[in-house]
């Protein structure tokens, strides 16, 4: 258990806030990208026969993922720059921040995939509603309510993994982190969802009604 008054506790609190907010941040960017496609001739580019749909889909996903990566690096990097100047925080290693950023970024792969499917199929309103629910669920999963079930809710992966990482990494107990976090299962789930998204876009024929 990390004390909230210790430097590590302050880092944990900040990373939890970032992880809770990330579904909403990602949804805003994804909604903009989806609506841009919808307004450009009703997904004309995405449904065009000029390029394979999977290529257009992957390029769109990469753009969103890179934007999320930039946000994560900026928010965590800015906090690190300010945090290291505070007295009594010298014992918090930079690598902790760097790995936390990597964890949050990697956990967003499945989220961006889900958000892109929802945004393309149902529109901005549905996506933003989903993101708000995800933020609330993520916050709940950080409490005792999340024990045993958080792994089934991808929106909570980043927050929970950061907590486990901050608990075990400073102790050099990475095996315990891997056992608690189950990253292998998350990787498999992410790949399955991404493959589902490729099937989705191959069968997508546009929205039946405007959102």
mmCIF file with all atom_site columns, N, CA and C in Angstrom, residues 52-126:
data_model
loop_
_atom_site.group_PDB
_atom_site.id
_atom_site.type_symbol
_atom_site.label_atom_id
_atom_site.label_alt_id
_atom_site.label_comp_id
_atom_site.label_asym_id
_atom_site.label_entity_id
_atom_site.label_seq_id
_atom_site.pdbx_PDB_ins_code
_atom_site.Cartn_x
_atom_site.Cartn_y
_atom_site.Cartn_z
_atom_site.occupancy
_atom_site.B_iso_or_equiv
_atom_site.pdbx_formal_charge
_atom_site.auth_seq_id
_atom_site.auth_comp_id
_atom_site.auth_asym_id
_atom_site.auth_atom_id
_atom_site.pdbx_PDB_model_num
ATOM 1   N N  . UNK A 1 52  ? -7.686  -0.557 -50.405 1.00 0.00 ? 52  UNK A N  1
ATOM 2   C CA . UNK A 1 52  ? -8.302  -1.580 -49.546 1.00 0.00 ? 52  UNK A CA 1
ATOM 3   C C  . UNK A 1 52  ? -8.777  -0.955 -48.236 1.00 0.00 ? 52  UNK A C  1
ATOM 4   N N  . UNK A 1 53  ? -9.936  -1.365 -47.799 1.00 0.00 ? 53  UNK A N  1
ATOM 5   C CA . UNK A 1 53  ? -10.504 -0.760 -46.587 1.00 0.00 ? 53  UNK A CA 1
ATOM 6   C C  . UNK A 1 53  ? -9.611  -0.961 -45.369 1.00 0.00 ? 53  UNK A C  1
ATOM 7   N N  . UNK A 1 54  ? -8.989  -2.118 -45.292 1.00 0.00 ? 54  UNK A N  1
ATOM 8   C CA . UNK A 1 54  ? -8.167  -2.388 -44.115 1.00 0.00 ? 54  UNK A CA 1
ATOM 9   C C  . UNK A 1 54  ? -6.982  -1.434 -44.047 1.00 0.00 ? 54  UNK A C  1
ATOM 10  N N  . UNK A 1 55  ? -6.475  -1.003 -45.206 1.00 0.00 ? 55  UNK A N  1
ATOM 11  C CA . UNK A 1 55  ? -5.369  -0.049 -45.207 1.00 0.00 ? 55  UNK A CA 1
ATOM 12  C C  . UNK A 1 55  ? -5.825  1.314  -44.703 1.00 0.00 ? 55  UNK A C  1
ATOM 13  N N  . UNK A 1 56  ? -7.003  1.739  -45.164 1.00 0.00 ? 56  UNK A N  1
ATOM 14  C CA . UNK A 1 56  ? -7.555  3.020  -44.699 1.00 0.00 ? 56  UNK A CA 1
ATOM 15  C C  . UNK A 1 56  ? -7.818  2.959  -43.197 1.00 0.00 ? 56  UNK A C  1
ATOM 16  N N  . UNK A 1 57  ? -8.358  1.833  -42.747 1.00 0.00 ? 57  UNK A N  1
ATOM 17  C CA . UNK A 1 57  ? -8.677  1.649  -41.324 1.00 0.00 ? 57  UNK A CA 1
ATOM 18  C C  . UNK A 1 57  ? -7.421  1.695  -40.466 1.00 0.00 ? 57  UNK A C  1
ATOM 19  N N  . UNK A 1 58  ? -6.398  0.965  -40.885 1.00 0.00 ? 58  UNK A N  1
ATOM 20  C CA . UNK A 1 58  ? -5.158  0.925  -40.112 1.00 0.00 ? 58  UNK A CA 1
ATOM 21  C C  . UNK A 1 58  ? -4.478  2.288  -40.102 1.00 0.00 ? 58  UNK A C  1
ATOM 22  N N  . UNK A 1 59  ? -4.504  3.001  -41.229 1.00 0.00 ? 59  UNK A N  1
ATOM 23  C CA . UNK A 1 59  ? -3.896  4.339  -41.259 1.00 0.00 ? 59  UNK A CA 1
ATOM 24  C C  . UNK A 1 59  ? -4.632  5.297  -40.332 1.00 0.00 ? 59  UNK A C  1
ATOM 25  N N  . UNK A 1 60  ? -5.959  5.173  -40.293 1.00 0.00 ? 60  UNK A N  1
ATOM 26  C CA . UNK A 1 60  ? -6.753  6.009  -39.377 1.00 0.00 ? 60  UNK A CA 1
ATOM 27  C C  . UNK A 1 60  ? -6.425  5.665  -37.926 1.00 0.00 ? 60  UNK A C  1
ATOM 28  N N  . UNK A 1 61  ? -6.309  4.378  -37.646 1.00 0.00 ? 61  UNK A N  1
ATOM 29  C CA . UNK A 1 61  ? -5.985  3.945  -36.290 1.00 0.00 ? 61  UNK A CA 1
ATOM 30  C C  . UNK A 1 61  ? -4.602  4.440  -35.872 1.00 0.00 ? 61  UNK A C  1
ATOM 31  N N  . UNK A 1 62  ? -3.627  4.320  -36.767 1.00 0.00 ? 62  UNK A N  1
ATOM 32  C CA . UNK A 1 62  ? -2.270  4.769  -36.438 1.00 0.00 ? 62  UNK A CA 1
ATOM 33  C C  . UNK A 1 62  ? -2.250  6.257  -36.127 1.00 0.00 ? 62  UNK A C  1
ATOM 34  N N  . UNK A 1 63  ? -3.000  7.041  -36.893 1.00 0.00 ? 63  UNK A N  1
ATOM 35  C CA . UNK A 1 63  ? -3.071  8.475  -36.640 1.00 0.00 ? 63  UNK A CA 1
ATOM 36  C C  . UNK A 1 63  ? -3.622  8.756  -35.239 1.00 0.00 ? 63  UNK A C  1
ATOM 37  N N  . UNK A 1 64  ? -4.690  8.039  -34.876 1.00 0.00 ? 64  UNK A N  1
ATOM 38  C CA . UNK A 1 64  ? -5.288  8.227  -33.556 1.00 0.00 ? 64  UNK A CA 1
ATOM 39  C C  . UNK A 1 64  ? -4.343  7.765  -32.452 1.00 0.00 ? 64  UNK A C  1
ATOM 40  N N  . UNK A 1 65  ? -3.689  6.633  -32.673 1.00 0.00 ? 65  UNK A N  1
ATOM 41  C CA . UNK A 1 65  ? -2.772  6.102  -31.670 1.00 0.00 ? 65  UNK A CA 1
ATOM 42  C C  . UNK A 1 65  ? -1.600  7.051  -31.435 1.00 0.00 ? 65  UNK A C  1
ATOM 43  N N  . UNK A 1 66  ? -1.060  7.621  -32.505 1.00 0.00 ? 66  UNK A N  1
ATOM 44  C CA . UNK A 1 66  ? 0.056   8.560  -32.363 1.00 0.00 ? 66  UNK A CA 1
ATOM 45  C C  . UNK A 1 66  ? -0.376  9.823  -31.624 1.00 0.00 ? 66  UNK A C  1
ATOM 46  N N  . UNK A 1 67  ? -1.611  10.263 -31.869 1.00 0.00 ? 67  UNK A N  1
ATOM 47  C CA . UNK A 1 67  ? -2.104  11.437 -31.141 1.00 0.00 ? 67  UNK A CA 1
ATOM 48  C C  . UNK A 1 67  ? -2.256  11.116 -29.659 1.00 0.00 ? 67  UNK A C  1
ATOM 49  N N  . UNK A 1 68  ? -2.735  9.902  -29.348 1.00 0.00 ? 68  UNK A N  1
ATOM 50  C CA . UNK A 1 68  ? -2.838  9.486  -27.950 1.00 0.00 ? 68  UNK A CA 1
ATOM 51  C C  . UNK A 1 68  ? -1.485  9.358  -27.295 1.00 0.00 ? 68  UNK A C  1
ATOM 52  N N  . UNK A 1 69  ? -0.519  8.858  -28.036 1.00 0.00 ? 69  UNK A N  1
ATOM 53  C CA . UNK A 1 69  ? 0.838   8.751  -27.521 1.00 0.00 ? 69  UNK A CA 1
ATOM 54  C C  . UNK A 1 69  ? 1.399   10.132 -27.185 1.00 0.00 ? 69  UNK A C  1
ATOM 55  N N  . UNK A 1 70  ? 1.150   11.093 -28.073 1.00 0.00 ? 70  UNK A N  1
ATOM 56  C CA . UNK A 1 70  ? 1.639   12.453 -27.836 1.00 0.00 ? 70  UNK A CA 1
ATOM 57  C C  . UNK A 1 70  ? 1.014   13.048 -26.576 1.00 0.00 ? 70  UNK A C  1
ATOM 58  N N  . UNK A 1 71  ? -0.291  12.801 -26.388 1.00 0.00 ? 71  UNK A N  1
ATOM 59  C CA . UNK A 1 71  ? -0.974  13.315 -25.194 1.00 0.00 ? 71  UNK A CA 1
ATOM 60  C C  . UNK A 1 71  ? -0.400  12.683 -23.933 1.00 0.00 ? 71  UNK A C  1
ATOM 61  N N  . UNK A 1 72  ? -0.187  11.366 -23.957 1.00 0.00 ? 72  UNK A N  1
ATOM 62  C CA . UNK A 1 72  ? 0.353   10.672 -22.781 1.00 0.00 ? 72  UNK A CA 1
ATOM 63  C C  . UNK A 1 72  ? 1.755   11.159 -22.447 1.00 0.00 ? 72  UNK A C  1
ATOM 64  N N  . UNK A 1 73  ? 2.598   11.283 -23.457 1.00 0.00 ? 73  UNK A N  1
ATOM 65  C CA . UNK A 1 73  ? 3.970   11.748 -23.229 1.00 0.00 ? 73  UNK A CA 1
ATOM 66  C C  . UNK A 1 73  ? 3.968   13.172 -22.688 1.00 0.00 ? 73  UNK A C  1
ATOM 67  N N  . UNK A 1 74  ? 3.098   14.017 -23.243 1.00 0.00 ? 74  UNK A N  1
ATOM 68  C CA . UNK A 1 74  ? 3.045   15.412 -22.793 1.00 0.00 ? 74  UNK A CA 1
ATOM 69  C C  . UNK A 1 74  ? 2.558   15.519 -21.355 1.00 0.00 ? 74  UNK A C  1
ATOM 70  N N  . UNK A 1 75  ? 1.449   14.839 -21.035 1.00 0.00 ? 75  UNK A N  1
ATOM 71  C CA . UNK A 1 75  ? 0.874   14.972 -19.690 1.00 0.00 ? 75  UNK A CA 1
ATOM 72  C C  . UNK A 1 75  ? 1.785   14.384 -18.617 1.00 0.00 ? 75  UNK A C  1
ATOM 73  N N  . UNK A 1 76  ? 2.354   13.222 -18.894 1.00 0.00 ? 76  UNK A N  1
ATOM 74  C CA . UNK A 1 76  ? 3.224   12.585 -17.900 1.00 0.00 ? 76  UNK A CA 1
ATOM 75  C C  . UNK A 1 76  ? 4.592   13.255 -17.866 1.00 0.00 ? 76  UNK A C  1
ATOM 76  N N  . UNK A 1 77  ? 5.101   13.643 -19.041 1.00 0.00 ? 77  UNK A N  1
ATOM 77  C CA . UNK A 1 77  ? 6.392   14.325 -19.084 1.00 0.00 ? 77  UNK A CA 1
ATOM 78  C C  . UNK A 1 77  ? 6.359   15.675 -18.395 1.00 0.00 ? 77  UNK A C  1
ATOM 79  N N  . UNK A 1 78  ? 5.277   16.423 -18.603 1.00 0.00 ? 78  UNK A N  1
ATOM 80  C CA . UNK A 1 78  ? 5.136   17.728 -17.948 1.00 0.00 ? 78  UNK A CA 1
ATOM 81  C C  . UNK A 1 78  ? 5.074   17.568 -16.439 1.00 0.00 ? 78  UNK A C  1
ATOM 82  N N  . UNK A 1 79  ? 4.324   16.551 -15.991 1.00 0.00 ? 79  UNK A N  1
ATOM 83  C CA . UNK A 1 79  ? 4.238   16.308 -14.552 1.00 0.00 ? 79  UNK A CA 1
ATOM 84  C C  . UNK A 1 79  ? 5.607   15.948 -13.978 1.00 0.00 ? 79  UNK A C  1
ATOM 85  N N  . UNK A 1 80  ? 6.361   15.124 -14.703 1.00 0.00 ? 80  UNK A N  1
ATOM 86  C CA . UNK A 1 80  ? 7.696   14.740 -14.228 1.00 0.00 ? 80  UNK A CA 1
ATOM 87  C C  . UNK A 1 80  ? 8.609   15.950 -14.101 1.00 0.00 ? 80  UNK A C  1
ATOM 88  N N  . UNK A 1 81  ? 8.563   16.844 -15.082 1.00 0.00 ? 81  UNK A N  1
ATOM 89  C CA . UNK A 1 81  ? 9.419   18.034 -15.036 1.00 0.00 ? 81  UNK A CA 1
ATOM 90  C C  . UNK A 1 81  ? 9.103   18.892 -13.817 1.00 0.00 ? 81  UNK A C  1
ATOM 91  N N  . UNK A 1 82  ? 7.804   19.021 -13.508 1.00 0.00 ? 82  UNK A N  1
ATOM 92  C CA . UNK A 1 82  ? 7.428   19.801 -12.332 1.00 0.00 ? 82  UNK A CA 1
ATOM 93  C C  . UNK A 1 82  ? 7.677   19.055 -11.036 1.00 0.00 ? 82  UNK A C  1
ATOM 94  N N  . UNK A 1 83  ? 7.443   17.750 -11.062 1.00 0.00 ? 83  UNK A N  1
ATOM 95  C CA . UNK A 1 83  ? 7.552   16.944 -9.846  1.00 0.00 ? 83  UNK A CA 1
ATOM 96  C C  . UNK A 1 83  ? 8.988   16.848 -9.353  1.00 0.00 ? 83  UNK A C  1
ATOM 97  N N  . UNK A 1 84  ? 9.933   16.731 -10.267 1.00 0.00 ? 84  UNK A N  1
ATOM 98  C CA . UNK A 1 84  ? 11.326  16.540 -9.855  1.00 0.00 ? 84  UNK A CA 1
ATOM 99  C C  . UNK A 1 84  ? 11.916  17.786 -9.208  1.00 0.00 ? 84  UNK A C  1
ATOM 100 N N  . UNK A 1 85  ? 11.265  18.936 -9.427  1.00 0.00 ? 85  UNK A N  1
ATOM 101 C CA . UNK A 1 85  ? 11.769  20.171 -8.825  1.00 0.00 ? 85  UNK A CA 1
ATOM 102 C C  . UNK A 1 85  ? 11.282  20.359 -7.393  1.00 0.00 ? 85  UNK A C  1
ATOM 103 N N  . UNK A 1 86  ? 10.331  19.512 -6.962  1.00 0.00 ? 86  UNK A N  1
ATOM 104 C CA . UNK A 1 86  ? 9.814   19.624 -5.603  1.00 0.00 ? 86  UNK A CA 1
ATOM 105 C C  . UNK A 1 86  ? 10.787  18.996 -4.615  1.00 0.00 ? 86  UNK A C  1
ATOM 106 N N  . UNK A 1 87  ? 10.876  19.536 -3.401  1.00 0.00 ? 87  UNK A N  1
ATOM 107 C CA . UNK A 1 87  ? 11.783  18.958 -2.398  1.00 0.00 ? 87  UNK A CA 1
ATOM 108 C C  . UNK A 1 87  ? 11.314  17.576 -1.949  1.00 0.00 ? 87  UNK A C  1
ATOM 109 N N  . UNK A 1 88  ? 12.265  16.685 -1.729  1.00 0.00 ? 88  UNK A N  1
ATOM 110 C CA . UNK A 1 88  ? 11.959  15.355 -1.202  1.00 0.00 ? 88  UNK A CA 1
ATOM 111 C C  . UNK A 1 88  ? 11.438  14.374 -2.219  1.00 0.00 ? 88  UNK A C  1
ATOM 112 N N  . UNK A 1 89  ? 11.589  14.683 -3.508  1.00 0.00 ? 89  UNK A N  1
ATOM 113 C CA . UNK A 1 89  ? 11.069  13.778 -4.541  1.00 0.00 ? 89  UNK A CA 1
ATOM 114 C C  . UNK A 1 89  ? 12.184  13.128 -5.357  1.00 0.00 ? 89  UNK A C  1
ATOM 115 N N  . UNK A 1 90  ? 13.409  13.297 -4.916  1.00 0.00 ? 90  UNK A N  1
ATOM 116 C CA . UNK A 1 90  ? 14.541  12.777 -5.679  1.00 0.00 ? 90  UNK A CA 1
ATOM 117 C C  . UNK A 1 90  ? 14.568  11.269 -5.786  1.00 0.00 ? 90  UNK A C  1
ATOM 118 N N  . UNK A 1 91  ? 13.888  10.574 -4.851  1.00 0.00 ? 91  UNK A N  1
ATOM 119 C CA . UNK A 1 91  ? 13.952  9.115  -4.862  1.00 0.00 ? 91  UNK A CA 1
ATOM 120 C C  . UNK A 1 91  ? 13.032  8.487  -5.904  1.00 0.00 ? 91  UNK A C  1
ATOM 121 N N  . UNK A 1 92  ? 12.190  9.291  -6.564  1.00 0.00 ? 92  UNK A N  1
ATOM 122 C CA . UNK A 1 92  ? 11.305  8.771  -7.597  1.00 0.00 ? 92  UNK A CA 1
ATOM 123 C C  . UNK A 1 92  ? 12.051  8.782  -8.930  1.00 0.00 ? 92  UNK A C  1
ATOM 124 N N  . UNK A 1 93  ? 12.330  7.604  -9.456  1.00 0.00 ? 93  UNK A N  1
ATOM 125 C CA . UNK A 1 93  ? 13.136  7.456  -10.664 1.00 0.00 ? 93  UNK A CA 1
ATOM 126 C C  . UNK A 1 93  ? 12.350  7.859  -11.910 1.00 0.00 ? 93  UNK A C  1
ATOM 127 N N  . UNK A 1 94  ? 13.046  8.462  -12.881 1.00 0.00 ? 94  UNK A N  1
ATOM 128 C CA . UNK A 1 94  ? 12.414  8.856  -14.143 1.00 0.00 ? 94  UNK A CA 1
ATOM 129 C C  . UNK A 1 94  ? 11.848  7.650  -14.881 1.00 0.00 ? 94  UNK A C  1
ATOM 130 N N  . UNK A 1 95  ? 12.530  6.502  -14.770 1.00 0.00 ? 95  UNK A N  1
ATOM 131 C CA . UNK A 1 95  ? 12.069  5.310  -15.485 1.00 0.00 ? 95  UNK A CA 1
ATOM 132 C C  . UNK A 1 95  ? 10.660  4.913  -15.065 1.00 0.00 ? 95  UNK A C  1
ATOM 133 N N  . UNK A 1 96  ? 10.289  5.229  -13.837 1.00 0.00 ? 96  UNK A N  1
ATOM 134 C CA . UNK A 1 96  ? 8.944   4.929  -13.362 1.00 0.00 ? 96  UNK A CA 1
ATOM 135 C C  . UNK A 1 96  ? 7.914   5.688  -14.196 1.00 0.00 ? 96  UNK A C  1
ATOM 136 N N  . UNK A 1 97  ? 8.192   6.979  -14.458 1.00 0.00 ? 97  UNK A N  1
ATOM 137 C CA . UNK A 1 97  ? 7.286   7.789  -15.274 1.00 0.00 ? 97  UNK A CA 1
ATOM 138 C C  . UNK A 1 97  ? 7.254   7.273  -16.709 1.00 0.00 ? 97  UNK A C  1
ATOM 139 N N  . UNK A 1 98  ? 8.440   6.940  -17.222 1.00 0.00 ? 98  UNK A N  1
ATOM 140 C CA . UNK A 1 98  ? 8.530   6.478  -18.607 1.00 0.00 ? 98  UNK A CA 1
ATOM 141 C C  . UNK A 1 98  ? 7.736   5.191  -18.814 1.00 0.00 ? 98  UNK A C  1
ATOM 142 N N  . UNK A 1 99  ? 7.902   4.238  -17.896 1.00 0.00 ? 99  UNK A N  1
ATOM 143 C CA . UNK A 1 99  ? 7.176   2.980  -18.017 1.00 0.00 ? 99  UNK A CA 1
ATOM 144 C C  . UNK A 1 99  ? 5.679   3.166  -17.802 1.00 0.00 ? 99  UNK A C  1
ATOM 145 N N  . UNK A 1 100 ? 5.314   4.076  -16.923 1.00 0.00 ? 100 UNK A N  1
ATOM 146 C CA . UNK A 1 100 ? 3.887   4.359  -16.718 1.00 0.00 ? 100 UNK A CA 1
ATOM 147 C C  . UNK A 1 100 ? 3.262   4.898  -18.001 1.00 0.00 ? 100 UNK A C  1
ATOM 148 N N  . UNK A 1 101 ? 3.994   5.767  -18.704 1.00 0.00 ? 101 UNK A N  1
ATOM 149 C CA . UNK A 1 101 ? 3.500   6.292  -19.980 1.00 0.00 ? 101 UNK A CA 1
ATOM 150 C C  . UNK A 1 101 ? 3.331   5.169  -20.996 1.00 0.00 ? 101 UNK A C  1
ATOM 151 N N  . UNK A 1 102 ? 4.288   4.252  -21.036 1.00 0.00 ? 102 UNK A N  1
ATOM 152 C CA . UNK A 1 102 ? 4.214   3.115  -21.958 1.00 0.00 ? 102 UNK A CA 1
ATOM 153 C C  . UNK A 1 102 ? 2.996   2.249  -21.642 1.00 0.00 ? 102 UNK A C  1
ATOM 154 N N  . UNK A 1 103 ? 2.753   2.008  -20.357 1.00 0.00 ? 103 UNK A N  1
ATOM 155 C CA . UNK A 1 103 ? 1.608   1.187  -19.944 1.00 0.00 ? 103 UNK A CA 1
ATOM 156 C C  . UNK A 1 103 ? 0.300   1.823  -20.392 1.00 0.00 ? 103 UNK A C  1
ATOM 157 N N  . UNK A 1 104 ? 0.153   3.116  -20.112 1.00 0.00 ? 104 UNK A N  1
ATOM 158 C CA . UNK A 1 104 ? -1.090  3.809  -20.476 1.00 0.00 ? 104 UNK A CA 1
ATOM 159 C C  . UNK A 1 104 ? -1.280  3.815  -21.986 1.00 0.00 ? 104 UNK A C  1
ATOM 160 N N  . UNK A 1 105 ? -0.201  4.066  -22.726 1.00 0.00 ? 105 UNK A N  1
ATOM 161 C CA . UNK A 1 105 ? -0.281  4.105  -24.184 1.00 0.00 ? 105 UNK A CA 1
ATOM 162 C C  . UNK A 1 105 ? -0.686  2.742  -24.739 1.00 0.00 ? 105 UNK A C  1
ATOM 163 N N  . UNK A 1 106 ? -0.040  1.693  -24.267 1.00 0.00 ? 106 UNK A N  1
ATOM 164 C CA . UNK A 1 106 ? -0.338  0.348  -24.771 1.00 0.00 ? 106 UNK A CA 1
ATOM 165 C C  . UNK A 1 106 ? -1.770  -0.072 -24.460 1.00 0.00 ? 106 UNK A C  1
ATOM 166 N N  . UNK A 1 107 ? -2.270  0.334  -23.312 1.00 0.00 ? 107 UNK A N  1
ATOM 167 C CA . UNK A 1 107 ? -3.636  -0.025 -22.928 1.00 0.00 ? 107 UNK A CA 1
ATOM 168 C C  . UNK A 1 107 ? -4.682  0.715  -23.752 1.00 0.00 ? 107 UNK A C  1
ATOM 169 N N  . UNK A 1 108 ? -4.264  1.762  -24.473 1.00 0.00 ? 108 UNK A N  1
ATOM 170 C CA . UNK A 1 108 ? -5.209  2.517  -25.287 1.00 0.00 ? 108 UNK A CA 1
ATOM 171 C C  . UNK A 1 108 ? -5.428  1.906  -26.663 1.00 0.00 ? 108 UNK A C  1
ATOM 172 N N  . UNK A 1 109 ? -4.615  0.918  -27.042 1.00 0.00 ? 109 UNK A N  1
ATOM 173 C CA . UNK A 1 109 ? -4.785  0.304  -28.363 1.00 0.00 ? 109 UNK A CA 1
ATOM 174 C C  . UNK A 1 109 ? -6.190  -0.272 -28.505 1.00 0.00 ? 109 UNK A C  1
ATOM 175 N N  . UNK A 1 110 ? -6.611  -1.053 -27.525 1.00 0.00 ? 110 UNK A N  1
ATOM 176 C CA . UNK A 1 110 ? -7.945  -1.651 -27.590 1.00 0.00 ? 110 UNK A CA 1
ATOM 177 C C  . UNK A 1 110 ? -9.031  -0.588 -27.471 1.00 0.00 ? 110 UNK A C  1
ATOM 178 N N  . UNK A 1 111 ? -8.764  0.464  -26.687 1.00 0.00 ? 111 UNK A N  1
ATOM 179 C CA . UNK A 1 111 ? -9.761  1.518  -26.517 1.00 0.00 ? 111 UNK A CA 1
ATOM 180 C C  . UNK A 1 111 ? -9.967  2.302  -27.807 1.00 0.00 ? 111 UNK A C  1
ATOM 181 N N  . UNK A 1 112 ? -8.881  2.652  -28.477 1.00 0.00 ? 112 UNK A N  1
ATOM 182 C CA . UNK A 1 112 ? -9.009  3.374  -29.744 1.00 0.00 ? 112 UNK A CA 1
ATOM 183 C C  . UNK A 1 112 ? -9.706  2.513  -30.793 1.00 0.00 ? 112 UNK A C  1
ATOM 184 N N  . UNK A 1 113 ? -9.459  1.218  -30.768 1.00 0.00 ? 113 UNK A N  1
ATOM 185 C CA . UNK A 1 113 ? -10.121 0.322  -31.714 1.00 0.00 ? 113 UNK A CA 1
ATOM 186 C C  . UNK A 1 113 ? -11.629 0.306  -31.477 1.00 0.00 ? 113 UNK A C  1
ATOM 187 N N  . UNK A 1 114 ? -12.019 0.155  -30.218 1.00 0.00 ? 114 UNK A N  1
ATOM 188 C CA . UNK A 1 114 ? -13.448 0.152  -29.877 1.00 0.00 ? 114 UNK A CA 1
ATOM 189 C C  . UNK A 1 114 ? -14.075 1.503  -30.190 1.00 0.00 ? 114 UNK A C  1
ATOM 190 N N  . UNK A 1 115 ? -13.404 2.568  -29.799 1.00 0.00 ? 115 UNK A N  1
ATOM 191 C CA . UNK A 1 115 ? -13.945 3.911  -30.023 1.00 0.00 ? 115 UNK A CA 1
ATOM 192 C C  . UNK A 1 115 ? -14.105 4.217  -31.505 1.00 0.00 ? 115 UNK A C  1
ATOM 193 N N  . UNK A 1 116 ? -13.154 3.781  -32.310 1.00 0.00 ? 116 UNK A N  1
ATOM 194 C CA . UNK A 1 116 ? -13.244 4.053  -33.743 1.00 0.00 ? 116 UNK A CA 1
ATOM 195 C C  . UNK A 1 116 ? -14.428 3.320  -34.361 1.00 0.00 ? 116 UNK A C  1
ATOM 196 N N  . UNK A 1 117 ? -14.662 2.079  -33.939 1.00 0.00 ? 117 UNK A N  1
ATOM 197 C CA . UNK A 1 117 ? -15.824 1.342  -34.442 1.00 0.00 ? 117 UNK A CA 1
ATOM 198 C C  . UNK A 1 117 ? -17.126 2.022  -34.029 1.00 0.00 ? 117 UNK A C  1
ATOM 199 N N  . UNK A 1 118 ? -17.223 2.408  -32.760 1.00 0.00 ? 118 UNK A N  1
ATOM 200 C CA . UNK A 1 118 ? -18.443 3.062  -32.271 1.00 0.00 ? 118 UNK A CA 1
ATOM 201 C C  . UNK A 1 118 ? -18.642 4.408  -32.954 1.00 0.00 ? 118 UNK A C  1
ATOM 202 N N  . UNK A 1 119 ? -17.567 5.186  -33.089 1.00 0.00 ? 119 UNK A N  1
ATOM 203 C CA . UNK A 1 119 ? -17.667 6.501  -33.718 1.00 0.00 ? 119 UNK A CA 1
ATOM 204 C C  . UNK A 1 119 ? -18.078 6.413  -35.172 1.00 0.00 ? 119 UNK A C  1
ATOM 205 N N  . UNK A 1 120 ? -17.512 5.462  -35.907 1.00 0.00 ? 120 UNK A N  1
ATOM 206 C CA . UNK A 1 120 ? -17.853 5.298  -37.319 1.00 0.00 ? 120 UNK A CA 1
ATOM 207 C C  . UNK A 1 120 ? -19.287 4.808  -37.482 1.00 0.00 ? 120 UNK A C  1
ATOM 208 N N  . UNK A 1 121 ? -19.680 3.848  -36.666 1.00 0.00 ? 121 UNK A N  1
ATOM 209 C CA . UNK A 1 121 ? -21.002 3.229  -36.837 1.00 0.00 ? 121 UNK A CA 1
ATOM 210 C C  . UNK A 1 121 ? -22.133 4.067  -36.250 1.00 0.00 ? 121 UNK A C  1
ATOM 211 N N  . UNK A 1 122 ? -21.942 4.622  -35.059 1.00 0.00 ? 122 UNK A N  1
ATOM 212 C CA . UNK A 1 122 ? -23.054 5.273  -34.364 1.00 0.00 ? 122 UNK A CA 1
ATOM 213 C C  . UNK A 1 122 ? -22.917 6.788  -34.238 1.00 0.00 ? 122 UNK A C  1
ATOM 214 N N  . UNK A 1 123 ? -21.727 7.324  -34.431 1.00 0.00 ? 123 UNK A N  1
ATOM 215 C CA . UNK A 1 123 ? -21.571 8.772  -34.390 1.00 0.00 ? 123 UNK A CA 1
ATOM 216 C C  . UNK A 1 123 ? -21.034 9.310  -33.080 1.00 0.00 ? 123 UNK A C  1
ATOM 217 N N  . UNK A 1 124 ? -20.857 10.619 -33.077 1.00 0.00 ? 124 UNK A N  1
ATOM 218 C CA . UNK A 1 124 ? -20.210 11.304 -31.964 1.00 0.00 ? 124 UNK A CA 1
ATOM 219 C C  . UNK A 1 124 ? -20.973 11.179 -30.658 1.00 0.00 ? 124 UNK A C  1
ATOM 220 N N  . UNK A 1 125 ? -22.296 11.325 -30.694 1.00 0.00 ? 125 UNK A N  1
ATOM 221 C CA . UNK A 1 125 ? -23.080 11.292 -29.459 1.00 0.00 ? 125 UNK A CA 1
ATOM 222 C C  . UNK A 1 125 ? -22.929 9.985  -28.707 1.00 0.00 ? 125 UNK A C  1
ATOM 223 N N  . UNK A 1 126 ? -23.050 8.878  -29.430 1.00 0.00 ? 126 UNK A N  1
ATOM 224 C CA . UNK A 1 126 ? -22.917 7.562  -28.798 1.00 0.00 ? 126 UNK A CA 1
ATOM 225 C C  . UNK A 1 126 ? -21.515 7.357  -28.249 1.00 0.00 ? 126 UNK A C  1
#
